[in-house]
Each structure stands twice: as structure tokens, then as C-alpha cells.
Backbone as numpy.savetxt, mean C-alpha at the origin, in Angstrom:
# Nx Ny Nz CAx CAy CAz Cx Cy Cz
-16.00 -23.11 13.82 -15.35 -22.55 12.66 -14.50 -23.63 12.00
-14.62 -23.78 10.71 -13.86 -24.79 9.98 -12.39 -24.44 9.94
-11.56 -25.46 9.98 -10.12 -25.25 9.98 -9.65 -24.49 8.74
-10.25 -24.75 7.59 -9.82 -24.12 6.34 -10.16 -22.63 6.27
-11.02 -22.14 7.16 -11.40 -20.73 7.08 -10.46 -19.81 7.86
-9.47 -20.37 8.56 -8.52 -19.57 9.31 -7.33 -19.19 8.44
-6.83 -17.98 8.63 -5.68 -17.50 7.86 -4.69 -16.83 8.79
-3.44 -16.82 8.35 -2.40 -16.06 9.04 -1.97 -14.95 8.10
-1.96 -13.73 8.61 -1.61 -12.57 7.78 -0.48 -11.79 8.43
0.26 -11.07 7.61 1.29 -10.15 8.09 1.01 -8.77 7.50
1.55 -7.76 8.16 1.38 -6.38 7.70 2.75 -5.75 7.56
2.99 -5.09 6.42 4.22 -4.34 6.21 3.85 -2.89 5.90
4.79 -1.99 6.13 4.57 -0.58 5.82 5.29 -0.23 4.53
4.60 0.47 3.65 5.14 0.85 2.35 4.91 2.34 2.14
5.91 3.02 1.60 5.77 4.43 1.20 5.89 4.47 -0.31
4.91 5.08 -0.97 4.91 5.12 -2.43 4.41 6.48 -2.92
4.78 6.81 -4.16 4.38 8.08 -4.77 3.67 7.84 -6.09
2.91 8.84 -6.52 2.24 8.79 -7.80 1.74 10.17 -8.19
1.34 10.32 -9.44 0.81 11.60 -9.93 -0.55 11.91 -9.32
-1.31 10.87 -8.96 -2.59 11.03 -8.27 -2.55 10.21 -6.99
-3.51 10.44 -6.11 -3.58 9.63 -4.89 -3.81 8.17 -5.25
-4.70 7.93 -6.21 -4.97 6.55 -6.63 -3.71 5.88 -7.18
-2.93 6.60 -7.97 -1.67 6.05 -8.49 -0.71 5.71 -7.35
-0.63 6.57 -6.35 0.26 6.33 -5.22 -0.15 5.07 -4.47
-1.45 4.89 -4.24 -1.94 3.70 -3.55 -1.66 2.46 -4.39
-1.93 2.54 -5.68 -1.66 1.40 -6.57 -0.18 1.07 -6.58
0.68 2.08 -6.59 2.13 1.84 -6.56 2.56 1.17 -5.25
1.90 1.50 -4.15 2.19 0.83 -2.87 1.86 -0.66 -2.97
0.71 -0.98 -3.55 0.33 -2.39 -3.72 1.29 -3.11 -4.65
1.66 -2.46 -5.75 2.59 -3.07 -6.70 3.97 -3.29 -6.08
4.44 -2.32 -5.30 5.75 -2.44 -4.65 5.75 -3.61 -3.67
4.69 -3.74 -2.89 4.59 -4.86 -1.96 4.56 -6.18 -2.72
3.84 -6.21 -3.83 3.70 -7.43 -4.65 5.04 -7.89 -5.22
6.01 -6.99 -5.34 7.34 -7.37 -5.84 8.06 -8.32 -4.88
7.75 -8.24 -3.59 8.49 -9.03 -2.60 7.64 -10.04 -1.84
6.33 -9.89 -1.84 5.46 -10.84 -1.14 4.31 -11.26 -2.04
3.73 -12.42 -1.71 2.57 -12.90 -2.47 1.31 -12.75 -1.63
0.19 -12.87 -2.28 -1.12 -12.88 -1.62 -1.45 -11.56 -0.92
-1.12 -10.44 -1.57 -1.49 -9.13 -1.02 -3.02 -9.02 -1.04
-3.60 -8.65 0.10 -5.06 -8.60 0.22 -5.62 -7.21 0.49
-4.90 -6.37 1.24 -5.44 -5.07 1.63 -4.34 -4.01 1.64
-4.73 -2.79 1.30 -3.86 -1.63 1.47 -4.63 -0.62 2.32
-4.09 -0.32 3.49 -4.70 0.65 4.41 -3.84 1.90 4.42
-4.36 2.99 3.87 -3.60 4.23 3.78 -3.61 4.93 5.13
-2.43 5.13 5.69 -2.28 5.77 6.99 -2.14 7.29 6.86
-1.51 7.74 5.76 -1.20 9.16 5.61 -1.08 9.49 4.13
-1.55 10.67 3.75 -1.41 11.15 2.37 -0.71 12.51 2.43
0.32 12.68 1.61 1.03 13.95 1.52 1.03 14.41 0.07
0.90 15.71 -0.12 1.03 16.30 -1.44 2.40 16.97 -1.51
3.22 16.56 -2.46 4.55 17.11 -2.63 4.44 18.31 -3.56
4.93 19.47 -3.11 4.76 20.73 -3.84 6.09 21.19 -4.43
6.04 21.60 -5.70 7.19 22.21 -6.37 6.70 23.47 -7.09
7.40 24.56 -6.90 7.03 25.84 -7.53 5.58 26.22 -7.26
5.11 25.94 -6.05 3.77 26.33 -5.66 2.65 25.43 -6.15
2.98 24.35 -6.87 1.96 23.44 -7.38 2.22 22.02 -6.89
1.13 21.27 -6.72 1.28 19.87 -6.33 1.94 19.11 -7.47
3.03 18.45 -7.14 3.81 17.71 -8.13 3.47 16.22 -8.10
3.48 15.64 -6.91 3.14 14.23 -6.73 2.47 14.04 -5.38
1.85 12.88 -5.22 1.27 12.49 -3.94 2.08 11.34 -3.37
2.22 11.35 -2.05 2.93 10.27 -1.35 1.99 9.68 -0.31
1.94 8.34 -0.26 1.13 7.67 0.75 2.01 6.80 1.63
1.66 6.77 2.89 2.22 5.80 3.82 1.10 4.78 4.01
1.37 3.54 3.67 0.31 2.53 3.69 0.77 1.28 4.42
-0.19 0.62 5.04 0.05 -0.69 5.64 -0.57 -1.71 4.69
0.24 -2.65 4.25 -0.19 -3.65 3.28 -0.30 -5.00 4.00
-1.47 -5.62 3.89 -1.71 -6.91 4.52 -1.62 -8.00 3.46
-0.91 -9.08 3.81 -0.81 -10.22 2.90 -0.92 -11.51 3.70
-1.37 -12.56 3.03 -1.56 -13.85 3.68 -0.28 -14.67 3.64
-0.05 -15.41 4.70 1.08 -16.33 4.80 0.58 -17.71 4.40
1.37 -18.41 3.62 0.97 -19.77 3.21 1.19 -20.76 4.32
């Protein structure tokens, strides 16, 4: 294996909300991007639907975000 093909990555946990599940996942990636560079993957661990007055109001995701270390 070539030396240049090896990478070091870290994983952080992010909780984010959105009007749709897709929005919540995108918000998790954007939130992570505010503090780290080279975000590569978002792995959704849990999805919750937040209910108000009997209707789904927002979605919340617990996600593990992987990013590369320079």
C-alpha cells in the first residue's frame, strides 16, 4: 500500500434538527463543518420526530461525523 493512500480520521457526535430528515442530516454536516475541515461522512445513529399539537414539527438526528486529520 502506498504511503499517500493512508489517512487518519476522527469521529465526532453531532445532534441537529430540521424540517425534514434530509435537512436535519445536512444541518449536522454543516454544524460539523463550522469547527472542523475535511468532513467526509455522516452516519445517522438515531432519528427522532419532534411532535407539537399532535403533528410532527421537526426531525432530530444523532449523527457521527467523520473527518480527515491533516
